[in-house]
């Protein structure tokens, strides 16, 4: 029975998303896109936090890298959305290789503070390089050109069309992150989290594997940033701010650090909850904070983690079942 | 005959009667004015309003709300807009562009807003413009000042859905230069915010003043990042440069801090001519009280003592009795937004976006801040706000404008097509 759980869940998600795309109102479609973009950001991020055990406070820099990479490519080179997104991811990866190179030598608080410092450095760069980045106004007018592949041209101008592109990237990201978690690389990463000494004794380069996790999560952040740029047709320097780096951390905590689906469920709760609260009060920050606190403290192992243990799905402690059941 | 029900005579009589009633009705019962428009407008007119309501600038959001709420209550207590009620929903815009976009989409797609208003940050306004085109709803900007919004997004890119009721950076840069040309200062320096607003205003000030007065030079710049609490290094830089005049577009809490620290450093004794383009904001005047020195040039997007006419006086009095505050400029722009929309909707006889856009273009309206005209080309409201020298007035617990100098909007606002000769003052 468990063997079918994963494909079943994947099909259910896909069917649900397609239904939202076809039947949902314009606002529902928009909010779902925001959930998916945050989920891509957090899925990648959780490879670093949940899997490798490294708490980064600078991943917004890579989100912004993807965002500005795509926008600058759009303005100066080519307007093809897929090429722009690729350019965004490339810039995010380059940034994360450089920043990661300096950060992964350290762990825990030193790692967290270094990433925070680098992240805010990127923020200041974006803020100050006005000629290139538009300063605090950001880059505006990043329109969604049609995707043309050979003879076919698909218009993305309508949000309901763009939705399916975001959905496709979201499903691919889900699959990729799943594969990475199950791969030898993923297993070594959780080994590093559990006991880095042992991994080192096994003759494995801690630095290289940490860097790999860092760069992969940076790449996903870049993808999320590029998608967000086309969603809102602009870039903003605040996307590189540390407060934005805190989002994937929160989302992973809400959903469950040790689970595969945790960041996705966390993103859903984070975005929808805030949206609901804002309908009742302008003092939303207070209530949002209180409810998040209750969720994080009340659900051990996050919402997904506690559901899994509540339903008794997780009776085999090995890696495989964890991935499957979650 | 009985079965026919109606004789020919009766038929003719009835016909004549109907015709008479019709002709009479056309003359007597013809719907006029307000009521002519009513049949086309269904349901309430809904306005989605967003402003900054969290963080250090949350006070601005409160002042927005006071103005808007007052207008809503006045309109609904009267006849509404074209006979229907007006409803407003408020949201915290934060200062982030993507949150502003989300709010706008919520207002239009989920709450069913017919019109949008508010917006404090220029980045948000610029990011929202294409979204307004997609959602096809009018956005009345009440605070964000970037001239790029109206010059580029409205005029150049043709986004007709965006209007601005508040003065843009022209008031801060160009108008300031007209004042500065008559000040006996030959060297100018600035302490300004290290973001687009600060850079743009200083650039405009330099350009325009350079044209108005040949022998001025600009000798120092010190840029303070958003959230600066210690202005002493900036004050020292400027005091070392020792200019004749200081120009600063610092605003809100940061301007209060700057003035307090400049007092301690003795800056105002050393530099005699100081200009604060947004110094006439109520939060600054009240926040500084008597600590604001005399004879400082200040301006804003509206000042509650101007115009000194009955309408404005009555409005300020009503505002004070309701909220126990003097109206901030965002209160006035928020208040006037409702009345501008009311007038345009009633003129258009519809709340349909295209029709209201058409009605707003070139529309004149009398507001507490005086007469506003929405310029057709770029949708910028043209109205006059004075510059003035601070002075103590026993009637107020804070400094007010004493001597006032008016630089008319039509003299200091850039003119379409915004590029080439004759588009930037002096004309």
CSV table of N, CA and C in Angstrom, one decimal, chain A residues 25-28 30-31 34 127-128 130 134-138 140-142 144 157-159 231-236 238 241 243-244 247 271 274-279 281-285, chain B residues 53-55 62 65 89-92 94-99 101-103 105-110 122-123 126-127 130-131 134-137 146 148 153 194-197 199-200 225-226:
chain,number,residue,atom,x,y,z
A,25,UNK,N,-10.7,31.4,-9.3
A,25,UNK,CA,-10.9,32.8,-9.7
A,25,UNK,C,-9.5,33.4,-9.9
A,26,UNK,N,-9.5,34.6,-10.4
A,26,UNK,CA,-8.2,35.2,-10.7
A,26,UNK,C,-7.3,35.4,-9.5
A,27,UNK,N,-8.0,35.7,-8.3
A,27,UNK,CA,-7.2,35.9,-7.1
A,27,UNK,C,-6.7,34.5,-6.6
A,28,UNK,N,-7.6,33.5,-6.6
A,28,UNK,CA,-7.1,32.2,-6.1
A,28,UNK,C,-5.9,31.7,-6.9
A,30,UNK,N,-3.8,33.6,-8.4
A,30,UNK,CA,-2.6,34.4,-8.1
A,30,UNK,C,-2.0,33.9,-6.8
A,31,UNK,N,-2.9,33.7,-5.8
A,31,UNK,CA,-2.4,33.3,-4.4
A,31,UNK,C,-1.7,31.9,-4.6
A,34,UNK,N,1.7,32.2,-5.7
A,34,UNK,CA,2.6,32.7,-4.7
A,34,UNK,C,2.9,31.6,-3.7
A,127,UNK,N,20.7,47.8,-3.7
A,127,UNK,CA,20.2,49.1,-3.3
A,127,UNK,C,21.0,50.2,-3.9
A,128,UNK,N,22.4,50.0,-4.0
A,128,UNK,CA,23.3,51.1,-4.3
A,128,UNK,C,23.6,51.1,-5.8
A,130,UNK,N,22.4,51.8,-8.6
A,130,UNK,CA,21.2,52.3,-9.1
A,130,UNK,C,21.1,52.2,-10.6
A,134,UNK,N,18.2,49.8,-10.6
A,134,UNK,CA,17.1,50.7,-10.3
A,134,UNK,C,17.0,51.1,-8.9
A,135,UNK,N,18.0,50.8,-8.1
A,135,UNK,CA,17.9,51.2,-6.7
A,135,UNK,C,16.7,50.7,-6.0
A,136,UNK,N,16.1,51.5,-5.1
A,136,UNK,CA,14.9,51.0,-4.3
A,136,UNK,C,13.7,50.9,-5.2
A,137,UNK,N,13.6,51.6,-6.3
A,137,UNK,CA,12.5,51.4,-7.2
A,137,UNK,C,12.4,50.0,-7.9
A,138,UNK,N,13.6,49.4,-7.9
A,138,UNK,CA,13.7,48.1,-8.6
A,138,UNK,C,13.5,48.2,-10.1
A,140,UNK,N,11.2,47.7,-13.3
A,140,UNK,CA,9.8,47.6,-13.5
A,140,UNK,C,9.5,47.3,-15.0
A,141,UNK,N,8.3,46.8,-15.3
A,141,UNK,CA,7.9,46.5,-16.6
A,141,UNK,C,8.5,45.2,-17.2
A,142,UNK,N,8.7,44.2,-16.3
A,142,UNK,CA,9.2,42.9,-16.8
A,142,UNK,C,8.0,42.1,-17.3
A,144,UNK,N,5.5,39.5,-19.4
A,144,UNK,CA,5.6,38.1,-19.8
A,144,UNK,C,5.4,38.0,-21.3
A,157,UNK,N,0.6,36.1,-21.1
A,157,UNK,CA,0.2,37.4,-20.5
A,157,UNK,C,-0.9,37.3,-19.5
A,158,UNK,N,-1.8,36.4,-19.6
A,158,UNK,CA,-2.9,36.2,-18.6
A,158,UNK,C,-2.3,35.4,-17.4
A,159,UNK,N,-2.7,35.8,-16.2
A,159,UNK,CA,-2.2,35.1,-15.1
A,159,UNK,C,-2.6,33.6,-15.1
A,231,UNK,N,5.9,37.0,-12.2
A,231,UNK,CA,4.5,37.1,-11.7
A,231,UNK,C,4.1,38.5,-11.4
A,232,UNK,N,5.1,39.3,-10.8
A,232,UNK,CA,4.7,40.7,-10.4
A,232,UNK,C,5.2,41.7,-11.4
A,233,UNK,N,5.9,41.3,-12.5
A,233,UNK,CA,6.4,42.2,-13.5
A,233,UNK,C,7.5,43.2,-13.0
A,234,UNK,N,8.1,42.9,-11.8
A,234,UNK,CA,9.1,43.8,-11.3
A,234,UNK,C,10.0,43.1,-10.4
A,235,UNK,N,11.1,43.8,-10.0
A,235,UNK,CA,12.0,43.3,-9.0
A,235,UNK,C,12.1,44.3,-7.9
A,236,UNK,N,12.3,43.8,-6.7
A,236,UNK,CA,12.5,44.8,-5.6
A,236,UNK,C,13.7,44.4,-4.8
A,238,UNK,N,14.0,44.5,-1.7
A,238,UNK,CA,13.6,43.9,-0.5
A,238,UNK,C,13.6,42.4,-0.6
A,241,UNK,N,16.5,41.1,1.2
A,241,UNK,CA,16.6,41.5,2.6
A,241,UNK,C,16.5,40.3,3.5
A,243,UNK,N,14.9,39.7,6.1
A,243,UNK,CA,13.5,39.4,6.5
A,243,UNK,C,12.9,38.4,5.5
A,244,UNK,N,13.3,38.5,4.2
A,244,UNK,CA,12.8,37.6,3.2
A,244,UNK,C,13.5,36.2,3.4
A,247,UNK,N,11.7,33.8,5.6
A,247,UNK,CA,10.5,33.1,5.1
A,247,UNK,C,10.7,31.6,4.9
A,271,UNK,N,1.0,31.4,3.5
A,271,UNK,CA,0.4,32.4,2.6
A,271,UNK,C,-1.1,32.5,2.9
A,274,UNK,N,-2.1,34.2,6.4
A,274,UNK,CA,-1.9,35.6,6.4
A,274,UNK,C,-3.0,36.3,5.6
A,275,UNK,N,-3.4,35.7,4.5
A,275,UNK,CA,-4.4,36.2,3.6
A,275,UNK,C,-5.7,36.3,4.4
A,276,UNK,N,-6.0,35.2,5.2
A,276,UNK,CA,-7.3,35.1,5.9
A,276,UNK,C,-7.3,36.1,7.1
A,277,UNK,N,-6.1,36.2,7.8
A,277,UNK,CA,-6.1,37.1,8.9
A,277,UNK,C,-6.2,38.6,8.4
A,278,UNK,N,-5.7,38.9,7.3
A,278,UNK,CA,-5.7,40.3,6.8
A,278,UNK,C,-7.2,40.7,6.5
A,279,UNK,N,-8.0,39.7,6.3
A,279,UNK,CA,-9.4,40.1,6.0
A,279,UNK,C,-10.1,40.5,7.3
A,281,UNK,N,-8.4,41.9,10.2
A,281,UNK,CA,-7.7,42.9,11.0
A,281,UNK,C,-6.6,43.5,10.3
A,282,UNK,N,-6.4,44.9,10.4
A,282,UNK,CA,-5.2,45.5,9.9
A,282,UNK,C,-4.0,45.2,10.8
A,283,UNK,N,-4.3,44.8,12.0
A,283,UNK,CA,-3.2,44.5,12.9
A,283,UNK,C,-2.8,43.1,12.7
A,284,UNK,N,-2.6,42.7,11.5
A,284,UNK,CA,-2.4,41.3,11.1
A,284,UNK,C,-1.1,40.7,11.7
A,285,UNK,N,-0.1,41.6,11.8
A,285,UNK,CA,1.2,41.0,12.2
A,285,UNK,C,1.1,40.3,13.6
B,53,UNK,N,0.7,50.7,7.4
B,53,UNK,CA,0.1,50.6,8.7
B,53,UNK,C,0.9,49.8,9.7
B,54,UNK,N,2.1,49.4,9.3
B,54,UNK,CA,2.9,48.7,10.3
B,54,UNK,C,4.3,49.3,10.3
B,55,UNK,N,5.1,49.0,11.3
B,55,UNK,CA,6.5,49.5,11.4
B,55,UNK,C,6.6,51.0,11.8
B,62,UNK,N,-2.4,55.7,9.7
B,62,UNK,CA,-3.5,56.2,10.5
B,62,UNK,C,-4.1,57.5,10.0
B,65,UNK,N,-6.2,57.0,6.9
B,65,UNK,CA,-7.5,56.4,7.3
B,65,UNK,C,-8.4,57.5,7.8
B,89,UNK,N,-12.4,49.5,2.1
B,89,UNK,CA,-11.7,48.5,2.9
B,89,UNK,C,-10.2,48.9,2.9
B,90,UNK,N,-9.6,48.8,4.1
B,90,UNK,CA,-8.2,49.3,4.3
B,90,UNK,C,-7.3,48.1,4.4
B,91,UNK,N,-6.1,48.2,3.8
B,91,UNK,CA,-5.1,47.1,4.0
B,91,UNK,C,-3.7,47.8,4.3
B,92,UNK,N,-2.9,47.0,5.0
B,92,UNK,CA,-1.6,47.5,5.3
B,92,UNK,C,-0.7,47.2,4.0
B,94,UNK,N,2.4,47.5,3.8
B,94,UNK,CA,3.8,47.4,4.2
B,94,UNK,C,4.6,48.4,3.3
B,95,UNK,N,5.8,48.2,3.0
B,95,UNK,CA,6.4,49.1,2.0
B,95,UNK,C,6.9,48.2,0.8
B,96,UNK,N,6.5,47.0,0.8
B,96,UNK,CA,7.0,46.1,-0.2
B,96,UNK,C,6.1,46.0,-1.5
B,97,UNK,N,6.8,46.0,-2.6
B,97,UNK,CA,6.0,46.1,-3.9
B,97,UNK,C,5.1,44.8,-4.0
B,98,UNK,N,5.7,43.6,-3.7
B,98,UNK,CA,4.8,42.5,-4.0
B,98,UNK,C,3.6,42.4,-3.1
B,99,UNK,N,3.7,43.0,-1.8
B,99,UNK,CA,2.6,43.0,-1.0
B,99,UNK,C,1.5,44.0,-1.5
B,101,UNK,N,1.0,44.6,-4.6
B,101,UNK,CA,0.4,44.0,-5.7
B,101,UNK,C,-0.7,43.0,-5.2
B,102,UNK,N,-0.3,42.2,-4.2
B,102,UNK,CA,-1.2,41.2,-3.7
B,102,UNK,C,-2.5,41.9,-3.1
B,103,UNK,N,-2.3,43.0,-2.4
B,103,UNK,CA,-3.4,43.8,-1.9
B,103,UNK,C,-4.3,44.2,-3.0
B,105,UNK,N,-4.7,43.0,-6.0
B,105,UNK,CA,-5.4,41.9,-6.6
B,105,UNK,C,-6.5,41.4,-5.6
B,106,UNK,N,-6.2,41.4,-4.3
B,106,UNK,CA,-7.3,41.0,-3.4
B,106,UNK,C,-8.5,42.0,-3.5
B,107,UNK,N,-8.2,43.3,-3.5
B,107,UNK,CA,-9.2,44.3,-3.5
B,107,UNK,C,-10.1,44.1,-4.8
B,108,UNK,N,-9.5,43.9,-5.9
B,108,UNK,CA,-10.2,43.9,-7.1
B,108,UNK,C,-10.9,42.5,-7.3
B,109,UNK,N,-10.1,41.4,-7.2
B,109,UNK,CA,-10.6,40.1,-7.6
B,109,UNK,C,-11.4,39.4,-6.5
B,110,UNK,N,-11.1,39.7,-5.2
B,110,UNK,CA,-11.8,39.0,-4.2
B,110,UNK,C,-12.8,39.8,-3.5
B,122,UNK,N,7.3,55.0,-3.7
B,122,UNK,CA,7.4,55.1,-5.1
B,122,UNK,C,7.6,53.8,-5.8
B,123,UNK,N,8.4,52.9,-5.2
B,123,UNK,CA,8.6,51.6,-5.8
B,123,UNK,C,7.3,50.8,-5.9
B,126,UNK,N,5.2,52.3,-8.8
B,126,UNK,CA,5.7,52.0,-10.2
B,126,UNK,C,5.4,50.5,-10.5
B,127,UNK,N,5.5,49.6,-9.4
B,127,UNK,CA,5.2,48.2,-9.6
B,127,UNK,C,3.8,48.0,-9.9
B,130,UNK,N,1.5,48.6,-14.0
B,130,UNK,CA,1.1,47.6,-15.0
B,130,UNK,C,0.0,46.6,-14.5
B,131,UNK,N,0.0,46.4,-13.2
B,131,UNK,CA,-1.1,45.6,-12.6
B,131,UNK,C,-2.4,46.3,-12.7
B,134,UNK,N,-3.7,45.7,-16.1
B,134,UNK,CA,-4.3,44.3,-16.2
B,134,UNK,C,-5.6,44.2,-15.5
B,135,UNK,N,-5.7,44.7,-14.3
B,135,UNK,CA,-7.0,44.6,-13.5
B,135,UNK,C,-8.0,45.6,-14.1
B,136,UNK,N,-7.6,46.6,-14.8
B,136,UNK,CA,-8.4,47.6,-15.4
B,136,UNK,C,-9.3,48.3,-14.3
B,137,UNK,N,-8.6,48.8,-13.3
B,137,UNK,CA,-9.3,49.6,-12.3
B,137,UNK,C,-8.4,50.9,-12.0
B,146,UNK,N,7.1,59.8,-6.9
B,146,UNK,CA,8.0,59.7,-8.0
B,146,UNK,C,7.4,60.2,-9.3
B,148,UNK,N,8.3,59.5,-12.1
B,148,UNK,CA,8.4,58.4,-13.1
B,148,UNK,C,7.0,57.8,-13.3
B,153,UNK,N,5.0,55.8,-16.7
B,153,UNK,CA,4.0,54.8,-16.7
B,153,UNK,C,2.7,55.3,-17.4
B,194,UNK,N,19.1,58.0,1.1
B,194,UNK,CA,19.9,57.2,0.1
B,194,UNK,C,19.0,56.3,-0.7
B,195,UNK,N,18.0,56.8,-1.3
B,195,UNK,CA,17.2,56.1,-2.2
B,195,UNK,C,16.6,57.0,-3.3
B,196,UNK,N,15.9,56.4,-4.3
B,196,UNK,CA,15.6,57.1,-5.5
B,196,UNK,C,15.0,58.5,-5.2
B,197,UNK,N,14.1,58.6,-4.2
B,197,UNK,CA,13.4,59.8,-3.9
B,197,UNK,C,14.4,60.9,-3.6
B,199,UNK,N,17.7,61.0,-4.3
B,199,UNK,CA,18.6,61.3,-5.4
B,199,UNK,C,17.8,62.2,-6.5
B,200,UNK,N,16.6,61.8,-6.8
B,200,UNK,CA,15.8,62.5,-7.8
B,200,UNK,C,15.6,63.9,-7.4
B,225,UNK,N,21.1,56.2,4.6
B,225,UNK,CA,20.3,55.1,4.3
B,225,UNK,C,19.0,55.1,5.0
B,226,UNK,N,18.0,54.4,4.5
B,226,UNK,CA,16.7,54.2,5.1
B,226,UNK,C,16.9,53.7,6.5
